[in-house]
Amino acid sequence: MRLLPAGSAAVLAEVGSLAESRALHAALAAEVEGGGLPGVLDLVPAARTVIVTFDPRVTTTKGVAGRVAAVAGALGRPTGSGPARTHELSVVYDGADLTVVAASLGMSVEEVVERHASTSWEVAFAGFAPGFGYLAGDDSLRVPRRSSPRTAVPAGSVALADTWCGIYPRTTPGGWQLVGRTDAPLWDIDRLSPALLAPGDRVRFVPVDHLPGALEDGAPARAPEGLAPGARRAVEVLEAGPLATLQDLGRPGYAAVGLGRSGAADLTSHALALRLTGCATDAATVEVTLGGLVARAREDLLVAVTGATAAITVDGRAVAPSSVVRWPGGSVLRIDRPVHGLRSYLAVSGGWLRDPVLGSRAYDTLSGTGPAPLRPGDVLAAGEAGTDVRLAVDHAATGPADPRRLVAAPSVLFVEPGPRADWFTDAAWQALTTAEWTVTADVDRVGARLRGPALGRAVTDELPSEGVVRGSVQVSSDGQPTLFLSDHPVTGGYPVIAVLTAESCDRAAQLVPGARVRLSPAGAPGARRAPRR
């Protein structure tokens, strides 16, 4: 077993096989359940790895690595899985990459379809997104990932990459080769077991000419019980802008079934808004992307807006950002499009009331899990402010302004070596940490794709899919990096050369298309990556 760094809050354990990965994950999960791994937040099993994420305020990389090594050392020989369920899924074989796949394999399209449909595929592990299973079956259908991932793969797409087959549960970015589509409901949080496919299950694909209906793309909007249209201590949403969602610290603990933590993209600005309004650290804010939020208060409220540099008005009167704002009942608050940055955070004394979904009020754009994004006509209720909120607010109002440095050009983000830094050449690491990068138009809560010099690889093998963390700098086959943000996929198949520091993750969440970025090694000047193998 090798233990590899994945930033300052995760360790990647690399083993020799899928069976060893499953065994190690099961043993670590039992250790977490028994309290033997304090501070561990999530475990993500994959083809030959298990990534362990932890709270650095509770434990350390050295401490976690030591316990993982001890658990691995106590493992016996992996045993096989128990009885498996078999799922038969109808598929229309009309994928956009089907002819490319056939040509790369030296087969006809008909041969590819026949082999794919005649294979009994086994769900090896879950990952990438909720409901996505990595299916193992026929190694003769081995194809590389696309050199550059698509920004949107339709829900229900059946795809191949390396030796794996997978089905996209909803529309997401992805770099796999598309061969067909199905309407199987892969993820439903209203089911006892939300994921249709579980590790050890078998899948058979049944060719059909058409499907009765399209796969539902995302969870249906719900009206949480805590959302009372007649509530007085509430705000009415008049305009929601491009995207306005409730966010908190996220929902750790579900990564093994493909559901990421999510939560506020800029945790520093989110926490500042809560502090200014005297809210608990686990309360929610409204994360407003590119401004455009307009709302009317039903009664007097105390609020704060932090994050991006944007004009904020109450009934047309300008108010200061990153300070306590009195929002009189009947008046309208507006957050305009930012001048600098991307995301603003609106908090209210007493906190926003929405029923949690799987333990969190955060909306995950990748999986569609959580309270639905705000829309015009929504009524967002606020809790009652505590008796000591005035003291908390008065104290917070005297504190410093939001420390975001959003006007620097270029922005400097700090990185630590990633688990696959040794897959890249010395020149690639030099280019990564000295070049000026441009943020492309592909920016959302999942990540931000950069454009700059191509980063050359020392290891050109296809990487078996493995867990990734917030802040991962993943490099696709075209040599271009992507910065993973709060709604990143749980697993990925491109190597991670570096990981942003926690503070730099927050700064990255404020990057807009066209922004210029430099990635600098964290720590002392001249800090370098891990040596190549």
XYZ file of C-alpha atoms in Angstrom:
533
model
C 0.000 0.000 0.000
C 1.110 3.551 -0.787
C -0.181 6.590 1.096
C -0.313 9.681 -1.108
C -1.011 13.324 -0.173
C -4.237 14.910 -1.394
C -3.860 18.392 0.065
C -3.843 19.129 3.779
C -7.190 17.459 4.564
C -7.105 14.110 2.743
C -4.961 11.013 2.284
C -5.186 8.646 -0.699
C -4.449 4.988 0.079
C -3.399 3.073 -3.050
C -3.654 -0.723 -3.005
C -3.167 -3.461 -5.583
C -6.666 -4.452 -6.658
C -10.384 -3.726 -6.513
C -10.848 -6.512 -3.936
C -8.207 -4.929 -1.666
C -9.825 -1.512 -2.085
C -13.214 -2.910 -1.064
C -11.716 -4.667 1.953
C -9.803 -1.603 3.105
C -12.885 0.597 2.722
C -15.021 -1.818 4.758
C -12.397 -1.961 7.523
C -11.967 1.828 7.619
C -15.746 2.340 7.672
C -15.976 0.017 10.674
C -13.147 1.934 12.336
C -14.959 5.251 11.799
C -18.200 3.761 13.127
C -16.370 2.573 16.236
C -14.750 5.946 16.882
C -11.242 4.799 15.963
C -10.728 7.503 13.317
C -11.771 10.781 14.982
C -12.105 13.704 12.602
C -12.626 11.587 9.481
C -15.443 13.049 7.370
C -15.694 10.746 4.356
C -14.313 7.603 2.727
C -14.391 7.075 -1.042
C -13.531 3.593 -2.378
C -12.500 3.275 -6.012
C -10.787 0.853 -8.396
C -7.506 0.586 -6.479
C -7.703 3.381 -3.921
C -9.573 4.678 -0.893
C -9.446 8.398 -0.204
C -9.881 9.522 3.403
C -10.958 13.120 4.030
C -10.727 14.622 7.507
C -11.151 17.798 9.522
C -7.645 19.259 10.043
C -8.916 20.994 13.192
C -9.446 17.567 14.778
C -6.607 15.434 13.415
C -3.539 15.579 11.168
C -2.336 14.002 7.943
C 0.282 12.068 9.909
C -2.299 10.810 12.403
C -4.750 9.679 9.726
C -2.023 8.066 7.623
C -0.801 6.132 10.655
C -4.258 4.783 11.483
C -4.940 3.864 7.818
C -1.637 1.979 7.684
C -2.474 0.143 10.930
C -5.936 -0.875 9.660
C -4.479 -2.033 6.334
C -1.799 -4.030 8.110
C -4.420 -5.937 10.093
C -6.443 -6.983 7.030
C -6.630 -10.606 5.973
C -7.073 -11.884 2.431
C -10.040 -10.152 0.684
C -13.139 -12.306 0.377
C -15.630 -12.343 -2.457
C -18.935 -10.496 -2.403
C -22.223 -12.116 -1.414
C -25.306 -12.829 -3.547
C -25.938 -10.124 -6.138
C -29.044 -8.573 -7.619
C -29.347 -8.375 -11.403
C -30.801 -5.322 -13.164
C -31.937 -5.452 -16.796
C -31.806 -1.960 -18.317
C -33.254 -1.016 -21.703
C -30.764 0.846 -23.936
C -30.982 2.607 -27.274
C -27.520 2.292 -28.841
C -27.229 5.667 -30.592
C -24.448 7.344 -28.592
C -22.510 10.232 -30.090
C -19.208 8.328 -29.736
C -20.367 4.867 -30.846
C -18.675 4.997 -34.256
C -15.483 6.413 -32.714
C -15.462 3.598 -30.145
C -15.978 0.973 -32.867
C -13.149 2.401 -34.984
C -10.733 2.558 -32.036
C -11.482 -1.106 -31.186
C -11.262 -2.295 -34.787
C -14.854 -3.526 -34.643
C -18.082 -2.731 -36.414
C -20.776 -0.804 -34.562
C -22.865 -3.967 -34.521
C -20.029 -5.928 -32.881
C -19.628 -3.291 -30.155
C -23.358 -3.351 -29.415
C -23.469 -7.167 -29.371
C -20.518 -7.435 -26.965
C -21.781 -4.685 -24.703
C -25.299 -6.151 -24.488
C -24.138 -9.750 -24.009
C -21.856 -8.889 -21.064
C -22.943 -9.378 -17.469
C -21.523 -6.205 -15.900
C -20.708 -6.028 -12.182
C -21.024 -2.825 -10.145
C -17.501 -2.488 -8.749
C -18.015 0.702 -6.755
C -20.046 3.927 -6.754
C -18.694 7.385 -7.415
C -18.529 10.433 -9.657
C -22.149 11.397 -8.945
C -25.046 9.927 -6.901
C -26.311 6.784 -8.598
C -23.279 6.410 -10.873
C -21.864 2.893 -10.699
C -18.531 1.812 -12.176
C -19.383 -1.378 -14.088
C -16.720 -4.003 -14.813
C -17.232 -6.714 -17.395
C -15.560 -6.933 -20.800
C -11.947 -5.721 -21.032
C -12.054 -6.063 -24.839
C -14.208 -2.901 -24.867
C -11.387 -0.844 -23.336
C -11.305 2.694 -24.765
C -9.598 5.883 -23.554
C -11.453 8.826 -22.093
C -12.000 11.821 -24.330
C -8.998 14.156 -24.487
C -11.235 16.967 -23.256
C -14.402 16.308 -21.209
C -17.801 17.509 -22.402
C -19.341 20.276 -20.319
C -22.748 18.545 -20.369
C -23.468 14.837 -20.845
C -27.226 14.098 -21.024
C -28.894 12.170 -18.219
C -29.199 8.458 -18.981
C -26.128 8.337 -21.238
C -24.440 4.915 -21.273
C -20.701 5.362 -21.679
C -17.318 3.607 -21.741
C -13.913 4.674 -20.398
C -10.826 2.544 -19.837
C -12.269 -0.869 -18.863
C -15.394 0.611 -17.240
C -18.983 1.143 -18.281
C -21.163 3.740 -16.580
C -24.527 5.497 -16.779
C -24.865 9.240 -16.125
C -27.714 9.715 -13.588
C -28.307 13.334 -14.628
C -26.842 15.958 -16.937
C -23.271 16.597 -15.786
C -19.828 17.250 -17.271
C -18.013 14.070 -18.288
C -15.188 12.676 -20.355
C -16.445 9.147 -21.135
C -17.289 7.830 -24.621
C -21.064 7.782 -25.192
C -22.510 4.610 -26.753
C -26.213 4.730 -25.850
C -28.936 5.933 -23.482
C -31.348 4.476 -20.932
C -34.297 5.738 -18.894
C -33.486 3.739 -15.728
C -34.041 5.866 -12.557
C -30.559 5.609 -11.031
C -30.933 7.935 -8.009
C -34.026 8.758 -5.966
C -33.695 9.999 -2.388
C -37.312 8.951 -1.719
C -36.334 5.295 -2.102
C -35.170 3.299 0.910
C -31.890 2.790 -0.979
C -31.530 5.943 -3.129
C -29.002 4.377 -5.526
C -30.451 1.777 -7.896
C -27.035 0.161 -8.409
C -25.036 -1.068 -5.406
C -21.531 -2.600 -5.370
C -21.780 -6.304 -6.207
C -24.971 -5.923 -8.281
C -25.071 -7.216 -11.858
C -26.317 -5.236 -14.869
C -27.449 -6.485 -18.257
C -28.242 -4.072 -21.070
C -31.191 -4.917 -23.343
C -31.099 -3.253 -26.797
C -34.351 -1.492 -27.757
C -35.390 0.824 -30.589
C -36.934 3.470 -28.377
C -37.516 4.356 -24.716
C -40.924 5.106 -23.200
C -39.639 8.292 -21.577
C -36.566 10.398 -20.894
C -34.654 9.932 -17.670
C -35.756 12.514 -15.111
C -32.915 15.036 -14.921
C -32.573 15.813 -11.243
C -34.835 15.599 -8.241
C -38.289 17.184 -8.406
C -38.734 20.484 -6.615
C -40.067 20.047 -3.097
C -41.924 22.430 -0.821
C -40.246 21.882 2.570
C -42.481 21.938 5.617
C -40.450 24.807 7.062
C -41.397 27.043 4.118
C -44.600 28.759 5.243
C -46.169 31.060 2.596
C -47.997 32.976 5.333
C -44.988 33.488 7.615
C -44.490 37.091 8.731
C -40.798 36.848 9.509
C -39.951 36.081 5.883
C -38.929 37.532 2.537
C -40.672 37.249 -0.810
C -38.396 36.560 -3.791
C -39.204 38.940 -6.645
C -36.241 38.073 -8.882
C -33.755 35.255 -8.345
C -31.003 36.132 -10.833
C -29.025 33.411 -12.670
C -28.758 31.156 -9.600
C -29.659 31.666 -5.938
C -29.458 28.661 -3.604
C -29.377 27.958 0.094
C -25.961 26.767 1.267
C -24.477 25.655 4.570
C -21.440 23.531 5.486
C -22.690 20.642 3.347
C -23.469 16.961 3.944
C -20.365 14.847 4.599
C -20.691 11.111 4.970
C -22.362 10.123 1.678
C -19.366 10.067 -0.674
C -19.242 6.268 -0.774
C -22.600 6.277 -2.614
C -21.503 9.073 -4.953
C -23.043 12.065 -3.151
C -20.552 14.850 -2.505
C -20.434 17.220 0.446
C -21.470 20.376 -1.467
C -21.996 23.468 0.751
C -21.036 27.112 0.287
C -18.508 27.626 -2.510
C -16.754 30.468 -0.633
C -16.808 29.242 2.954
C -14.985 32.322 4.284
C -17.600 34.754 2.967
C -20.396 32.401 4.058
C -18.995 32.237 7.614
C -18.550 36.015 7.781
C -22.205 36.604 6.839
C -23.300 34.236 9.610
C -21.020 35.885 12.156
C -22.280 39.361 11.307
C -25.894 38.296 11.872
C -25.217 36.313 15.033
C -26.138 32.955 13.451
C -24.806 29.544 14.394
C -21.980 28.202 12.249
C -24.224 25.479 10.817
C -26.899 27.930 9.648
C -27.569 28.602 5.964
C -26.992 31.602 3.743
C -28.402 32.408 0.321
C -25.571 32.054 -2.200
C -26.234 34.470 -5.075
C -24.323 33.851 -8.304
C -23.775 36.893 -10.548
C -26.219 39.001 -8.559
C -29.781 39.642 -9.662
C -31.501 38.759 -6.370
C -34.409 41.084 -5.534
C -36.594 40.377 -2.479
C -39.113 42.144 -0.215
C -39.100 41.766 3.590
C -42.448 41.212 5.302
C -41.222 42.658 8.595
C -38.050 44.284 9.928
C -34.963 42.082 9.609
C -31.225 42.319 10.238
C -29.168 40.928 7.370
C -25.628 40.959 5.988
C -24.275 40.516 2.448
C -20.672 39.373 1.946
C -18.532 37.929 -0.828
C -18.310 39.480 -4.286
C -18.031 43.247 -4.693
C -21.545 44.235 -5.743
C -23.865 47.194 -5.245
C -26.451 46.449 -2.519
C -29.518 48.620 -2.047
C -32.536 48.682 0.256
C -35.383 50.606 -1.411
C -32.807 52.223 -3.690
C -30.549 53.352 -0.840
C -26.992 52.003 -1.003
C -25.880 49.940 1.991
C -22.412 48.773 2.926
C -21.293 45.227 2.147
C -19.921 42.973 4.901
C -21.829 44.874 7.593
C -25.117 44.542 9.453
C -27.967 45.979 7.379
C -31.434 46.898 8.680
C -34.031 45.703 6.193
C -37.372 47.363 7.069
C -40.591 45.450 6.504
C -42.141 46.234 3.113
C -38.865 47.403 1.587
C -36.960 45.780 -1.280
C -33.349 44.565 -1.103
C -31.414 44.221 -4.353
C -28.005 42.652 -5.012
C -26.655 43.834 -8.362
C -24.235 42.066 -10.703
C -20.784 42.060 -9.081
C -18.026 44.362 -10.221
C -15.442 41.926 -8.853
C -16.020 38.295 -7.949
C -18.892 35.956 -8.658
C -20.796 34.942 -5.518
C -22.513 36.935 -2.756
C -23.859 35.554 0.542
C -27.032 36.800 2.246
C -27.583 35.888 5.911
C -30.403 36.892 8.269
C -30.487 37.036 12.064
C -32.324 33.922 13.220
C -31.225 31.991 10.124
C -33.106 30.926 7.013
C -35.665 28.167 7.607
C -35.739 25.268 5.145
C -36.043 21.609 5.970
C -32.712 19.798 5.481
C -32.310 17.087 2.864
C -30.034 14.271 4.047
C -28.893 16.452 6.912
C -28.102 19.650 5.015
C -29.842 22.691 3.507
C -27.199 22.943 0.761
C -28.281 22.538 -2.860
C -25.855 20.359 -4.831
C -25.955 21.364 -8.498
C -24.189 18.181 -9.637
C -26.705 15.779 -8.090
C -29.786 18.006 -7.760
C -29.950 17.144 -4.048
C -31.196 19.686 -1.492
C -33.803 22.473 -1.356
C -34.487 23.691 -4.881
C -32.930 26.947 -6.156
C -34.961 30.058 -5.387
C -37.514 31.249 -7.936
C -39.668 34.384 -8.234
C -42.674 33.998 -5.943
C -40.877 31.890 -3.330
C -41.319 32.856 0.318
C -38.207 32.253 2.405
C -38.914 32.183 6.130
C -36.442 33.333 8.793
C -36.103 32.014 12.334
C -36.630 34.083 15.439
C -33.531 35.976 16.500
C -32.189 34.978 19.914
C -32.348 37.354 22.887
C -28.600 37.968 22.666
C -28.514 38.593 18.923
C -28.228 42.374 19.395
C -25.001 41.941 21.371
C -23.656 39.512 18.784
C -24.568 41.846 15.942
C -23.133 44.903 17.635
C -19.883 43.071 18.278
C -19.682 41.747 14.726
C -20.402 45.155 13.222
C -17.167 46.503 14.701
C -15.100 43.733 13.096
C -13.030 43.981 9.925
C -14.517 44.154 6.471
C -14.603 41.073 4.273
C -10.934 40.156 3.648
C -11.530 38.928 0.087
C -8.910 40.262 -2.335
C -10.999 40.120 -5.481
C -9.374 42.920 -7.442
C -5.865 41.516 -7.756
C -4.807 40.787 -11.354
C -3.821 38.082 -11.649
C -5.206 36.317 -8.588
C -2.713 34.091 -6.776
C -3.933 30.719 -5.537
C -1.752 28.426 -3.448
C -1.414 24.707 -4.153
C 0.034 21.644 -2.456
C 1.175 18.483 -4.272
C -1.659 16.235 -5.380
C -1.727 12.423 -5.218
C -0.666 12.135 -8.872
C 1.964 14.871 -9.013
C 4.494 12.175 -9.930
C 2.536 11.420 -13.108
C 3.742 14.725 -14.578
C 7.089 15.939 -15.843
C 9.235 18.407 -13.933
C 8.508 20.904 -16.720
C 4.763 20.445 -16.151
C 5.027 21.283 -12.452
C 7.187 24.289 -13.335
C 4.616 25.465 -15.874
C 1.727 24.885 -13.452
C 3.318 27.056 -10.748
C 4.828 29.816 -12.913
C 2.490 30.315 -15.872
C -0.398 32.755 -15.972
C -3.668 30.899 -16.507
C -6.939 32.215 -17.934
C -10.305 31.114 -16.558
C -12.476 29.824 -19.417
C -16.252 30.155 -19.749
C -16.623 26.710 -18.109
C -17.189 27.992 -14.555
C -19.846 26.777 -12.123
C -20.136 25.275 -8.642
C -18.578 22.039 -9.918
C -15.337 23.687 -11.008
C -13.447 26.178 -13.139
C -11.511 25.117 -16.228
C -8.277 26.978 -16.963
C -6.473 27.636 -20.248
C -2.714 27.886 -20.597
C 0.325 25.795 -21.515
C -0.297 22.050 -21.910
C 1.015 20.108 -18.915
C 3.000 17.108 -20.092
C 2.721 13.738 -18.374
C 5.559 11.425 -17.369
C 3.070 8.556 -16.955
C 0.720 8.165 -19.917
C -1.290 5.200 -18.619
C -5.053 5.509 -18.205
C -5.727 6.352 -14.549
C -8.222 4.049 -12.806
C -10.980 6.267 -11.414
C -10.283 7.380 -7.854
C -11.621 9.783 -5.221
C -11.030 13.504 -5.522
C -11.444 16.353 -3.038
C -12.505 20.000 -3.110
C -9.646 22.051 -4.516
C -8.237 19.245 -6.681
C -6.394 20.466 -9.784
C -7.271 17.735 -12.278
C -5.522 17.652 -15.654
C -7.365 16.143 -18.614
C -5.617 14.427 -21.528
C -5.253 17.707 -23.425
C -2.993 19.000 -20.648
C -5.414 21.655 -19.384
C -6.286 21.871 -15.648
C -9.655 22.147 -13.937
C -10.093 23.451 -10.377
C -12.710 21.394 -8.532
C -15.052 23.407 -6.288
C -17.834 22.537 -3.838
C -20.046 20.414 -6.129
C -17.169 18.424 -7.629
C -17.684 14.773 -8.588
C -16.771 12.281 -5.871
C -14.409 10.380 -8.186
C -12.486 11.304 -11.308
C -10.453 9.576 -13.979
C -7.890 12.229 -14.808
C -4.769 12.644 -12.612
C -4.738 15.313 -9.889
C -1.419 17.173 -10.015
C -2.124 19.532 -7.094
C -4.710 20.555 -4.500
C -5.624 24.143 -3.579
C -5.318 25.201 0.024
C -8.623 25.762 1.840
C -8.333 29.555 1.651
C -7.484 29.381 -2.054
C -10.564 27.209 -2.676
C -12.661 30.081 -1.365
C -10.837 32.556 -3.620
C -11.246 30.229 -6.601
C -15.014 30.254 -6.007
C -14.978 33.969 -6.858
C -13.219 33.579 -10.228
C -15.107 34.778 -13.311
C -14.553 33.829 -16.968
C -11.585 35.708 -18.386
C -9.896 36.178 -15.000
C -6.148 35.582 -14.850
C -4.732 33.213 -12.235
C -1.337 32.135 -10.958
C -0.902 28.914 -8.990
C 1.906 29.176 -6.461
C 3.340 26.412 -4.234
C 2.084 26.735 -0.659
C 4.634 27.190 2.106
C 8.201 28.397 1.757
C 9.458 29.927 -1.511
C 10.825 27.256 -3.796
C 8.525 24.530 -2.420
C 8.321 21.623 -4.845
C 6.125 18.689 -5.562
C 6.811 15.122 -4.557
C 9.524 13.461 -6.686
C 8.469 11.196 -9.522
C 8.475 7.450 -9.069
